[in-house]
PDB file of C-alpha atoms in Angstrom:
ATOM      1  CA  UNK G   1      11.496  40.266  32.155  1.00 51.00           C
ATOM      2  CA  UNK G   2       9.857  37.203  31.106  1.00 48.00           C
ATOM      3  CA  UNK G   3      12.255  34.380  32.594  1.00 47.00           C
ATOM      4  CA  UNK G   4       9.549  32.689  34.138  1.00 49.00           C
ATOM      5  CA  UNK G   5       8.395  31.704  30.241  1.00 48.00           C
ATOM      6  CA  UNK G   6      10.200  28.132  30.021  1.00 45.00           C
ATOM      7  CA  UNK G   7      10.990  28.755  26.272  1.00 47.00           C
ATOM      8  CA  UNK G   8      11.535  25.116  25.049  1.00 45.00           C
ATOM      9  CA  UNK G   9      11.617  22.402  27.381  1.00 48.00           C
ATOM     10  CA  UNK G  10      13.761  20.362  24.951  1.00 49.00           C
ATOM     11  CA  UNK G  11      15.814  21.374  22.219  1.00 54.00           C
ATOM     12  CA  UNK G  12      13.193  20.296  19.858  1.00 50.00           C
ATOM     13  CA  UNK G  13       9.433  20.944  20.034  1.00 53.00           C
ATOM     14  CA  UNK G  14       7.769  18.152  20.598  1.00 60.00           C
ATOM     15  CA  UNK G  15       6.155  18.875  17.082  1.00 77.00           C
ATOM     16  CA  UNK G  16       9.603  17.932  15.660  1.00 90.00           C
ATOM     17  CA  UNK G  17       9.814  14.790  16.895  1.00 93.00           C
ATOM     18  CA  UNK G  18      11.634  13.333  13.753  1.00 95.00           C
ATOM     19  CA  UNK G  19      14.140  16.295  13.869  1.00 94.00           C
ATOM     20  CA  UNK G  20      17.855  15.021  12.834  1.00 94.00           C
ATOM     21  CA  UNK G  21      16.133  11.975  11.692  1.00 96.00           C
ATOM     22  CA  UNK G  22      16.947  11.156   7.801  1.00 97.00           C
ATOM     23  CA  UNK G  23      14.461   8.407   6.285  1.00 97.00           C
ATOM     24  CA  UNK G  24      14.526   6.917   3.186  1.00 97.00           C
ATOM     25  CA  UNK G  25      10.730   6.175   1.835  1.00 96.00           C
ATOM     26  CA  UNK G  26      10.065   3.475  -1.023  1.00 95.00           C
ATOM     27  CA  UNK G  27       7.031   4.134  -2.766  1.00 89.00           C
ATOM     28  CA  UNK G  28       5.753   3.798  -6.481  1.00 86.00           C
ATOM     29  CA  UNK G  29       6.208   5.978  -9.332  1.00 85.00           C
ATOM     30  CA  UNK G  30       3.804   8.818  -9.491  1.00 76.00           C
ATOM     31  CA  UNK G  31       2.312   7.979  -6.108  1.00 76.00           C
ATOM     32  CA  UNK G  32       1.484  11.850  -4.395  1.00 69.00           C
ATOM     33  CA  UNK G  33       3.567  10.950  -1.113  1.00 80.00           C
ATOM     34  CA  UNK G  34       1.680  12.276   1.632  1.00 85.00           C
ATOM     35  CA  UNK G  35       3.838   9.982   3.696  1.00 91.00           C
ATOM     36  CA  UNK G  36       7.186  11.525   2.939  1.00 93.00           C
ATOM     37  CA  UNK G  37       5.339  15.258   3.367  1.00 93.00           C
ATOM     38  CA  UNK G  38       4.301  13.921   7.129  1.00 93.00           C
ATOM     39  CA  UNK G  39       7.438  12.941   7.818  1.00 95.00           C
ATOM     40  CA  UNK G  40       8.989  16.182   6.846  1.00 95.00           C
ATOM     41  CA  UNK G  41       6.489  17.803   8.599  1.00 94.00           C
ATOM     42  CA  UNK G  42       7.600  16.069  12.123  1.00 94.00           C
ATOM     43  CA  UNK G  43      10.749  17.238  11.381  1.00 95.00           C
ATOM     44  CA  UNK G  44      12.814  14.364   9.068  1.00 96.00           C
ATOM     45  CA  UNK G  45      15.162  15.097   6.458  1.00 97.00           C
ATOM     46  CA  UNK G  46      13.326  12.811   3.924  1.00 97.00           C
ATOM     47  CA  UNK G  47      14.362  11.110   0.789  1.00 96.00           C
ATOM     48  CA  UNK G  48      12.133   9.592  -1.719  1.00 95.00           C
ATOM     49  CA  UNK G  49      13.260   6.295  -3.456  1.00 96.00           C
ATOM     50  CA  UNK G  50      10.367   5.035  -6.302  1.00 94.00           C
ATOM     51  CA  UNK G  51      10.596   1.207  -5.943  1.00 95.00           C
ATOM     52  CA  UNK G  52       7.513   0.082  -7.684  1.00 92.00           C
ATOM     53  CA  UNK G  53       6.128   1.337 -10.882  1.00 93.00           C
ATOM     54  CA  UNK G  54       2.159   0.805 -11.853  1.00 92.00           C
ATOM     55  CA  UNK G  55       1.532  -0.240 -15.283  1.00 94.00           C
ATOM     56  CA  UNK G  56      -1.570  -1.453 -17.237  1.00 96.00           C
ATOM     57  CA  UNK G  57      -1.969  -5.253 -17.278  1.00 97.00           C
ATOM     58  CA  UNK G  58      -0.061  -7.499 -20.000  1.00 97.00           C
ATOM     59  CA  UNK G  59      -3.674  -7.867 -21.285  1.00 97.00           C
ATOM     60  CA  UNK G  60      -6.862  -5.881 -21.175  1.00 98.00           C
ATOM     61  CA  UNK G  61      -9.444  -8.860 -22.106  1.00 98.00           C
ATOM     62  CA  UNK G  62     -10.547 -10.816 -19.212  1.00 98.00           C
ATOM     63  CA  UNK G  63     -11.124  -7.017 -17.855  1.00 98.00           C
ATOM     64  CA  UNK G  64     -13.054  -6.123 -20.908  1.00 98.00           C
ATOM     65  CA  UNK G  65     -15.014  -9.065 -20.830  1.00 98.00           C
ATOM     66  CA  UNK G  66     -16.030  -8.933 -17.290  1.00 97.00           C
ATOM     67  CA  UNK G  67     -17.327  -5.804 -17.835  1.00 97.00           C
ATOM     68  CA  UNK G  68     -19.721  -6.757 -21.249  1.00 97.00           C
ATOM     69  CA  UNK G  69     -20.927  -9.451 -18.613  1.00 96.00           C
ATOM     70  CA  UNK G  70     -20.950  -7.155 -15.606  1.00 96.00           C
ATOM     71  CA  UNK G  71     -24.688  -7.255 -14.898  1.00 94.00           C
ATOM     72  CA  UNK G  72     -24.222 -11.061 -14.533  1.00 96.00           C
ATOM     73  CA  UNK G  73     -22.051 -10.407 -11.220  1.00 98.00           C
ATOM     74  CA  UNK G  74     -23.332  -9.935  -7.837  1.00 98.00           C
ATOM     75  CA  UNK G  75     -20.306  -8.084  -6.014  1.00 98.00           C
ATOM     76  CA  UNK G  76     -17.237  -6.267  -6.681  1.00 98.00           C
ATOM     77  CA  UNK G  77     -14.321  -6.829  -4.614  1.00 96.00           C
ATOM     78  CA  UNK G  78     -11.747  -3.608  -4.897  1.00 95.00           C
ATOM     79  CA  UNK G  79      -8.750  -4.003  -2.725  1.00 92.00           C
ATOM     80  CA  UNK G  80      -6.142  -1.259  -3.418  1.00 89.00           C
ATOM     81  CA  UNK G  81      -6.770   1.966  -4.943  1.00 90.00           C
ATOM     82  CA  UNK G  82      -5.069   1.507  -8.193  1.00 92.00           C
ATOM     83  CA  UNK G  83      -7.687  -1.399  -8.605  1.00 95.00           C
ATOM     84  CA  UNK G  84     -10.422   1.190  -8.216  1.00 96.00           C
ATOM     85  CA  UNK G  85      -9.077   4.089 -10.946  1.00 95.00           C
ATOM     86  CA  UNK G  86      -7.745   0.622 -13.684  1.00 97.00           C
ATOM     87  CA  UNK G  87     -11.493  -0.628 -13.418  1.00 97.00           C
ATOM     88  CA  UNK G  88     -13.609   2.491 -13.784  1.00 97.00           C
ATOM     89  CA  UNK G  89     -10.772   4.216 -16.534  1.00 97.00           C
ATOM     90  CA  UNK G  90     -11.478   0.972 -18.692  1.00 97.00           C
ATOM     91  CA  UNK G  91     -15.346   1.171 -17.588  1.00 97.00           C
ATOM     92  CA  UNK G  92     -15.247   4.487 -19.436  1.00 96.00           C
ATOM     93  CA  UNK G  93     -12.647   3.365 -21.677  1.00 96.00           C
ATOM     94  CA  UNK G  94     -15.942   0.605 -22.639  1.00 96.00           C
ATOM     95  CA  UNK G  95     -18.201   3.197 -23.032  1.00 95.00           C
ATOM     96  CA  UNK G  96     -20.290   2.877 -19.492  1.00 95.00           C
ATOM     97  CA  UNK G  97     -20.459   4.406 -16.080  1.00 91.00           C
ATOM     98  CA  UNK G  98     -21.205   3.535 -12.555  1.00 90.00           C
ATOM     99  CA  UNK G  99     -24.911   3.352 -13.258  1.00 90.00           C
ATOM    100  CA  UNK G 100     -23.779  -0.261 -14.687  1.00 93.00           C
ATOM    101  CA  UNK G 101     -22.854  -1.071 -11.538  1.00 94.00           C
ATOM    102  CA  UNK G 102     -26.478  -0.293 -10.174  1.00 91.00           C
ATOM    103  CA  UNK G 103     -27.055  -4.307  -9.796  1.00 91.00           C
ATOM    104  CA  UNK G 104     -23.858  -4.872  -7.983  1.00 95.00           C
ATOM    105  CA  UNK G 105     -22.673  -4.697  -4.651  1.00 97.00           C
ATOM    106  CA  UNK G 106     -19.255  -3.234  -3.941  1.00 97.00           C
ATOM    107  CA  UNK G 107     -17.230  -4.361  -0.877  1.00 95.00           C
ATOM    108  CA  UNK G 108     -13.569  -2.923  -0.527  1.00 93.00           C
ATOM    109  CA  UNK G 109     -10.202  -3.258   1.874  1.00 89.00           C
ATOM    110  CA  UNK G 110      -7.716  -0.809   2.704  1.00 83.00           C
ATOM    111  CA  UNK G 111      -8.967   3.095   3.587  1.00 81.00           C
ATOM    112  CA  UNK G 112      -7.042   4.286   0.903  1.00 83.00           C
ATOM    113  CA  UNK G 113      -9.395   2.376  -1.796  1.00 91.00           C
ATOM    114  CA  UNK G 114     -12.266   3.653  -0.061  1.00 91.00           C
ATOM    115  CA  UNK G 115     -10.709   7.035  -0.232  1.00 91.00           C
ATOM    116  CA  UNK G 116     -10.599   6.284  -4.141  1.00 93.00           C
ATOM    117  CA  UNK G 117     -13.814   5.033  -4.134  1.00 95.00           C
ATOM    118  CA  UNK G 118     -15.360   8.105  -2.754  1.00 94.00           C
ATOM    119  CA  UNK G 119     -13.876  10.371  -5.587  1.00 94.00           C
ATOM    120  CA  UNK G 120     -16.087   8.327  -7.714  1.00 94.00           C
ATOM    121  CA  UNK G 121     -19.175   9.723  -5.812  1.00 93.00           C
ATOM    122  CA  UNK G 122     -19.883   5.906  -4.896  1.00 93.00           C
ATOM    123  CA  UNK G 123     -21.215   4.489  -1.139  1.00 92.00           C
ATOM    124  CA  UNK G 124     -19.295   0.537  -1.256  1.00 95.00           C
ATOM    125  CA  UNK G 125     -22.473  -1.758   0.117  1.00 95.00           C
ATOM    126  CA  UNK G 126     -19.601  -3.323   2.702  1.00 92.00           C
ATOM    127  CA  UNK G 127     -16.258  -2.544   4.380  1.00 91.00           C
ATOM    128  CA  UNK G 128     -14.809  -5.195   6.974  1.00 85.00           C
ATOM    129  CA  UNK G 129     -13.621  -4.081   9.956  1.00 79.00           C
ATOM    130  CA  UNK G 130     -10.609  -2.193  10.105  1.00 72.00           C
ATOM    131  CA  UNK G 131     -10.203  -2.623   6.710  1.00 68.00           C
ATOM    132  CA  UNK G 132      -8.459  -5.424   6.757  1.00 72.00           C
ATOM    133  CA  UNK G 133      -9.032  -8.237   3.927  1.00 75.00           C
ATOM    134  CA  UNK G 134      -8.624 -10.951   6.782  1.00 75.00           C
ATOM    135  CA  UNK G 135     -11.488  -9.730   8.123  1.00 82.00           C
ATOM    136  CA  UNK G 136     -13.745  -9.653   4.999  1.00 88.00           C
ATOM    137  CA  UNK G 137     -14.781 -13.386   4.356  1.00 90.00           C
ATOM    138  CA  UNK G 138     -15.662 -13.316   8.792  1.00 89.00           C
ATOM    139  CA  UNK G 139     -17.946 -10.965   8.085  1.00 91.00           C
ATOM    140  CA  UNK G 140     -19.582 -11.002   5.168  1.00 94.00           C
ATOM    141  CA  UNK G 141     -23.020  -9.480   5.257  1.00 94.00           C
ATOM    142  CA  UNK G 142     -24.409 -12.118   3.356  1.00 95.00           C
ATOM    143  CA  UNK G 143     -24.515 -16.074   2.262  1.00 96.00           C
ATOM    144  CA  UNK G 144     -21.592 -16.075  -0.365  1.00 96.00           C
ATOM    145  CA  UNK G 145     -22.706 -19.751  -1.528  1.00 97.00           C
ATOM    146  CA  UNK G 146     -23.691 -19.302  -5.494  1.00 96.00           C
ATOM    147  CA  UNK G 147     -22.249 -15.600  -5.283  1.00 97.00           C
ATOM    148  CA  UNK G 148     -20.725 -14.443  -8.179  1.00 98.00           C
ATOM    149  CA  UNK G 149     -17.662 -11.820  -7.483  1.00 97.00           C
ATOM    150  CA  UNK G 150     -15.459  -9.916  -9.877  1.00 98.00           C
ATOM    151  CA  UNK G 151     -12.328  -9.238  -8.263  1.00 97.00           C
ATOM    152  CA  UNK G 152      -9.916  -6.893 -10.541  1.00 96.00           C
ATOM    153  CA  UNK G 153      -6.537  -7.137  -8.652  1.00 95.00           C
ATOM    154  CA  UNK G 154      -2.698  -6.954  -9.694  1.00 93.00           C
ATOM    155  CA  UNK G 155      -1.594  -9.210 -12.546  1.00 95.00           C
ATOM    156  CA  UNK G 156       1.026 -10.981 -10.730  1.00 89.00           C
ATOM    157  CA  UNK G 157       2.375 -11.259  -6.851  1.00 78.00           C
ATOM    158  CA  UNK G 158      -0.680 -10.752  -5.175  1.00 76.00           C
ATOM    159  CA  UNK G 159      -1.932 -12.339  -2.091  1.00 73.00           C
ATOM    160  CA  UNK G 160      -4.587 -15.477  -2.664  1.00 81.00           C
ATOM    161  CA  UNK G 161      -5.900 -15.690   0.642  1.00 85.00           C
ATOM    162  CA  UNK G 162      -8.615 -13.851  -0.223  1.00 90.00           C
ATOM    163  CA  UNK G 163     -10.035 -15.976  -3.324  1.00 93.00           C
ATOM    164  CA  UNK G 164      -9.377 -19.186  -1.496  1.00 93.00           C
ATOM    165  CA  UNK G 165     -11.694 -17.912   1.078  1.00 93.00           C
ATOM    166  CA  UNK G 166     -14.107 -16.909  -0.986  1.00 95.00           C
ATOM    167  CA  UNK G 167     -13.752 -20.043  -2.730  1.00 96.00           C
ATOM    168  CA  UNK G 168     -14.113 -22.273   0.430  1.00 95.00           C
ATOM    169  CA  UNK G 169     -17.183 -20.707   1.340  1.00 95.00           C
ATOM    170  CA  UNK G 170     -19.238 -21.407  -2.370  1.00 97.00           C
ATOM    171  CA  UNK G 171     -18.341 -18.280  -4.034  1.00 97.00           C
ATOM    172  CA  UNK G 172     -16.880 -18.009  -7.994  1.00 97.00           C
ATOM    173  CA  UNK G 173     -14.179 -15.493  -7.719  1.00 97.00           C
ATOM    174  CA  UNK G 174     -13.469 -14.251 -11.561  1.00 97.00           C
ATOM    175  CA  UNK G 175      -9.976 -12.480 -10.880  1.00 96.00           C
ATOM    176  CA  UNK G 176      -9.354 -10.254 -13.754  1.00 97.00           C
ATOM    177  CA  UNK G 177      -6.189  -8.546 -13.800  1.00 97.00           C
ATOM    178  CA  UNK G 178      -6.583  -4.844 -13.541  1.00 97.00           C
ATOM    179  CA  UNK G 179      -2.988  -3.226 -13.403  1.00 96.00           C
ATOM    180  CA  UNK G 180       0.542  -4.654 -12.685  1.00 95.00           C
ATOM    181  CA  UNK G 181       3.550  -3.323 -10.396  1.00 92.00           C
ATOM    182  CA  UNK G 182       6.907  -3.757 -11.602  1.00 93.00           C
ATOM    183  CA  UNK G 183      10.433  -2.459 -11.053  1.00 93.00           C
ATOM    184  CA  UNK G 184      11.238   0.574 -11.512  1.00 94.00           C
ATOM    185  CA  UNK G 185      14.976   1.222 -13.829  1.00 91.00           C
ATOM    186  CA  UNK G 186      17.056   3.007 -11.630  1.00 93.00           C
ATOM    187  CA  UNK G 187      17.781   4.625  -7.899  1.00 94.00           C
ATOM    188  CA  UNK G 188      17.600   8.294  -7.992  1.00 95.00           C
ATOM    189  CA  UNK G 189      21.706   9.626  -6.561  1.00 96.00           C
ATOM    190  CA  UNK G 190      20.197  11.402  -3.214  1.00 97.00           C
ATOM    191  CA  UNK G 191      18.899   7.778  -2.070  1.00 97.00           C
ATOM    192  CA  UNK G 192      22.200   5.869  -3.781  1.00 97.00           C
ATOM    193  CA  UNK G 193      24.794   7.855  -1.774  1.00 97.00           C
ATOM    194  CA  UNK G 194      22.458   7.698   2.019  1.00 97.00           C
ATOM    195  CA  UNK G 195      22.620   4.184   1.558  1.00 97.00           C
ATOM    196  CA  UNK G 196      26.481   3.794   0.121  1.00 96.00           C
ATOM    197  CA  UNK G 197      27.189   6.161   3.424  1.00 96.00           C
ATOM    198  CA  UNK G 198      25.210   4.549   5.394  1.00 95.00           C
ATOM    199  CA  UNK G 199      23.730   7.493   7.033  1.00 96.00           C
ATOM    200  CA  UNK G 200      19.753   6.690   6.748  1.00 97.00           C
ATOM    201  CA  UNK G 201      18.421   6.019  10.480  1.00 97.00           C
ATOM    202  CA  UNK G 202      15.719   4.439   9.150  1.00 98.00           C
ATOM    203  CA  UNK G 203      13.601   2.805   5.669  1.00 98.00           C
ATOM    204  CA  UNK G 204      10.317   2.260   5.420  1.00 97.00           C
ATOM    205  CA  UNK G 205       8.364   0.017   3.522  1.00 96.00           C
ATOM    206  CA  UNK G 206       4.110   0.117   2.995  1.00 92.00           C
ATOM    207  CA  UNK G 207       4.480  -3.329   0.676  1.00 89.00           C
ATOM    208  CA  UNK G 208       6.071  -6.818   0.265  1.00 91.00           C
ATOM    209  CA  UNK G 209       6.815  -5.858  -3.177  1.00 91.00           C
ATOM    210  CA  UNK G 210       8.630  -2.545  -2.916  1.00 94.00           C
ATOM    211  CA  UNK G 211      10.808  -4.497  -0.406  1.00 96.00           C
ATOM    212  CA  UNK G 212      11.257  -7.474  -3.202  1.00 95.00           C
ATOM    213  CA  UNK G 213      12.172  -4.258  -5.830  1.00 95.00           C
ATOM    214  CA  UNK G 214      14.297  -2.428  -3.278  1.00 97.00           C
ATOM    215  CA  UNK G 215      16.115  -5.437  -3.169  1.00 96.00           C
ATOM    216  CA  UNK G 216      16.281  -5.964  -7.104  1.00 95.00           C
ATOM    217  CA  UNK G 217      17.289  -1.769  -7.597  1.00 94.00           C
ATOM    218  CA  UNK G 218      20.064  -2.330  -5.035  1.00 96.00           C
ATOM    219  CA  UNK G 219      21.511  -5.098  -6.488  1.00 94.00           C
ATOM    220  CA  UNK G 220      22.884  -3.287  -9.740  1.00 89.00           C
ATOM    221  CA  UNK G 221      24.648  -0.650  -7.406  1.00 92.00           C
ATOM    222  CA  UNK G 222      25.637  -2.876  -4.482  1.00 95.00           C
ATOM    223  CA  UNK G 223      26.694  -6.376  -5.841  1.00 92.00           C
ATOM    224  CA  UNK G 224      28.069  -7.588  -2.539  1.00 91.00           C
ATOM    225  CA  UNK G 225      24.369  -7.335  -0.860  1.00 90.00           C
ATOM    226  CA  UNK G 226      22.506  -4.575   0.549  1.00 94.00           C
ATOM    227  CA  UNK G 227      22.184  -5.371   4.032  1.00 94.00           C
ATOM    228  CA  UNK G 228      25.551  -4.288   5.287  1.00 92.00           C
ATOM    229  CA  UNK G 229      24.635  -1.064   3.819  1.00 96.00           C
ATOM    230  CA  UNK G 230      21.453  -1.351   6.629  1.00 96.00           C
ATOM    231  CA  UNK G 231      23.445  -2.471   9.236  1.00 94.00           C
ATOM    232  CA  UNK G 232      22.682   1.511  11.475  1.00 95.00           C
ATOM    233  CA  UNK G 233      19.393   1.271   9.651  1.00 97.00           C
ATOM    234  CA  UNK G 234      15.817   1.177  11.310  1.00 98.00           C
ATOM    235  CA  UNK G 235      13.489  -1.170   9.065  1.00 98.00           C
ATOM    236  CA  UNK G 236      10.201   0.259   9.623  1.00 98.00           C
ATOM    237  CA  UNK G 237       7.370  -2.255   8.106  1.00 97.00           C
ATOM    238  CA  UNK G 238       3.447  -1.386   7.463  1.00 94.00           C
ATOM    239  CA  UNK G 239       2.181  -4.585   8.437  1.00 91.00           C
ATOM    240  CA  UNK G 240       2.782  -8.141   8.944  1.00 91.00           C
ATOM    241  CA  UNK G 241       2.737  -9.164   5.647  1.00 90.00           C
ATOM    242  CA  UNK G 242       5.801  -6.461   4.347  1.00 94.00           C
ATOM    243  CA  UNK G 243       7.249  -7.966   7.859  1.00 97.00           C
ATOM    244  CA  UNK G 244       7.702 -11.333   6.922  1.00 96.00           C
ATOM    245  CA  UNK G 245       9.228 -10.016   3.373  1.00 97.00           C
ATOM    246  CA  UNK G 246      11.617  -8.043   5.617  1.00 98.00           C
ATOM    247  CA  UNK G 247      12.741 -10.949   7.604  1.00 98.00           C
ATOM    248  CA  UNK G 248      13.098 -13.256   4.613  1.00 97.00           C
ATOM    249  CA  UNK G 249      15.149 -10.411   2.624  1.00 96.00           C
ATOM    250  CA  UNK G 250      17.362  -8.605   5.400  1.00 97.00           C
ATOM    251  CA  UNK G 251      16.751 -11.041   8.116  1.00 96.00           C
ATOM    252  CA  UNK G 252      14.867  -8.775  10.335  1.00 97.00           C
ATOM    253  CA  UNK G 253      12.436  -5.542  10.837  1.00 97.00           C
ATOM    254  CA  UNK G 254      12.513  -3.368  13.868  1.00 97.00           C
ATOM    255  CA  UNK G 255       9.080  -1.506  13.622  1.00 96.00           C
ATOM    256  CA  UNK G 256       5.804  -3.201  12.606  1.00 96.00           C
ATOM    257  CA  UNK G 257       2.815  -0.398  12.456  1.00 94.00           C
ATOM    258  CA  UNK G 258      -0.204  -1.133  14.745  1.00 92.00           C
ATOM    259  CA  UNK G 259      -2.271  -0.339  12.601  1.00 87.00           C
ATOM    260  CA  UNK G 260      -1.628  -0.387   9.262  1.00 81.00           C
ATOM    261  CA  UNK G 261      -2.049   2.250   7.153  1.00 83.00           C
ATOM    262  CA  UNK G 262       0.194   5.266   6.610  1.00 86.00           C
ATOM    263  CA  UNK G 263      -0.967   6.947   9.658  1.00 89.00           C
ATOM    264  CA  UNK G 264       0.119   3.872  11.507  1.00 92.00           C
ATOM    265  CA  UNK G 265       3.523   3.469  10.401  1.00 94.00           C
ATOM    266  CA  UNK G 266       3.908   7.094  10.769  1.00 94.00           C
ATOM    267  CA  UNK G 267       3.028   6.929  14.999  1.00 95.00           C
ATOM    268  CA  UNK G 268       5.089   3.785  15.210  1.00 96.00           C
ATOM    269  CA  UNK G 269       8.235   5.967  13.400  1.00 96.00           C
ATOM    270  CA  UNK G 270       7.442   8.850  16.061  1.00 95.00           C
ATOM    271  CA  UNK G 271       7.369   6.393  19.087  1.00 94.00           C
ATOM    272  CA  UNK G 272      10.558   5.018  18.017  1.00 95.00           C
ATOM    273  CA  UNK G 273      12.225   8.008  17.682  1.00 94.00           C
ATOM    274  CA  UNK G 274      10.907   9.426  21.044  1.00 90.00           C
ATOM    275  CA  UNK G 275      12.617   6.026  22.422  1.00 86.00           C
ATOM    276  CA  UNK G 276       9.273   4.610  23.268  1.00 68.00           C
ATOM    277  CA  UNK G 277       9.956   1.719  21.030  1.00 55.00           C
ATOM    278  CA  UNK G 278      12.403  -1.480  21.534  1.00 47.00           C
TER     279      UNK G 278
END
């Protein structure tokens, strides 16, 4: 009766664009992965591989001194989103709340630290353009000769553009280390035996470090190098940063995100997969 009703055009939905896909995500300990759940939803048989664990910093006291002294600063720079729940836990932790931070202006990079930011029911003063840290010292809203910035940040491998800028243009940058990232101990078996069969179409990676520590948990398991293992594998990078870690580690990357955040990567995996890509 109703043959005139195409059905399906294709054997997938177009909402299942990832269907038959299987892709391995790296991501840290603990981290909700909203990523791998969009994935799955556009159809990918997803597994999770934990390649960077957040810890507290070796030492809490340049932190805990920066914040007896905090009405002495005139912004706050918060660049990832464990920066933003390490600072206001030890706030607390010090006995004070975001009212000390009434003097201060907060400016922040990356959406999902202003995502953080907003669970502490607090409006940052400035965000640069597309989020992007590049961008911040361009733009500044104000003369940063004579400012005085707190920056908490990762204890160790983070980027320094962003202080030298500062720097260059008459700021003090006090960098106080806020959390660290390290490796995690082990591979969890699902992710071990997709890459020993070699039957991931793709990996993704939203860091330069959880490529450095994919690199490190894979060397235990696969002594004679990783990247034959890749060799049918799709290296999907966030940005240009994780790019050039890609290049220097496996020797290439085959998807960069446009934009890039999650939501980015995660278009850039659906064009590839509808062949739109390379």
């Amino acid at each position: 009766m109703h043959s005139h009703h195409s059905i399906s055009q294709s054997p997938h939905p177009p909402t299942t664009p990832l269907a038959g896909k299987t892709i391995l995500v790296t991501r840290s300990i603990g981290q909700s992965s909203q990523f791998g759940d969009r994935l799955a939803a556009a159809g990918a048989t997803v597994i999770e591989m934990p390649a960077l664990e957040i810890v507290p910093p070796s030492s809490w006291k340049p932190l805990d001194q920066a914040i007896s002294k905090i009405s002495t600063f005139d912004w706050l720079i918060l660049t990832s989103s464990n920066g933003v729940e390490y600072f206001f836990n030890r706030l607390q932790t010090k006995g004070k709340n975001k009212s000390a931070l009434k003097k201060l202006k907060i400016a922040l990079v990356g959406e999902k630290t202003a995502q953080s930011l907003k669970k502490h029911d607090i409006q940052p003063d400035f965000i640069p353009p597309h989020f992007i840290a590049d961008s911040l010292v361009i733009n500044f809203p104000e003369s940063l000769a004579g400012k005085k910035i707190l920056f908490p940040r990762v204890e160790s491998g983070g980027r320094q553009v962003l202080v030298k800028e500062l720097t260059a243009r008459g700021a003090e940058v006090i960098e106080v280390p806020a959390y660290e990232s390290c490796c995690p101990q082990s591979i969890p078996l699902a992710a071990e035996i997709a890459l020993r069969n070699g039957t991931l179409d793709l990996i993704t990676f939203a860091s330069s470090k959880t490529v450095q520590f994919f690199c490190l948990l894979t060397a235990a398991k696969f002594p004679e190098g990783i990247t034959q293992y890749l060799s049918k594998t799709c290296i999907a990078s966030i940005g240009p940063q994780t790019s050039q870690t890609c290049h220097d580690l496996f020797g290439r990357v085959d998807i960069e995100a446009e934009e890039y955040t999650v939501d980015g990567l995660t278009k850039a995996i659906i064009q590839w997969a509808q062949g739109l890509l390379g």
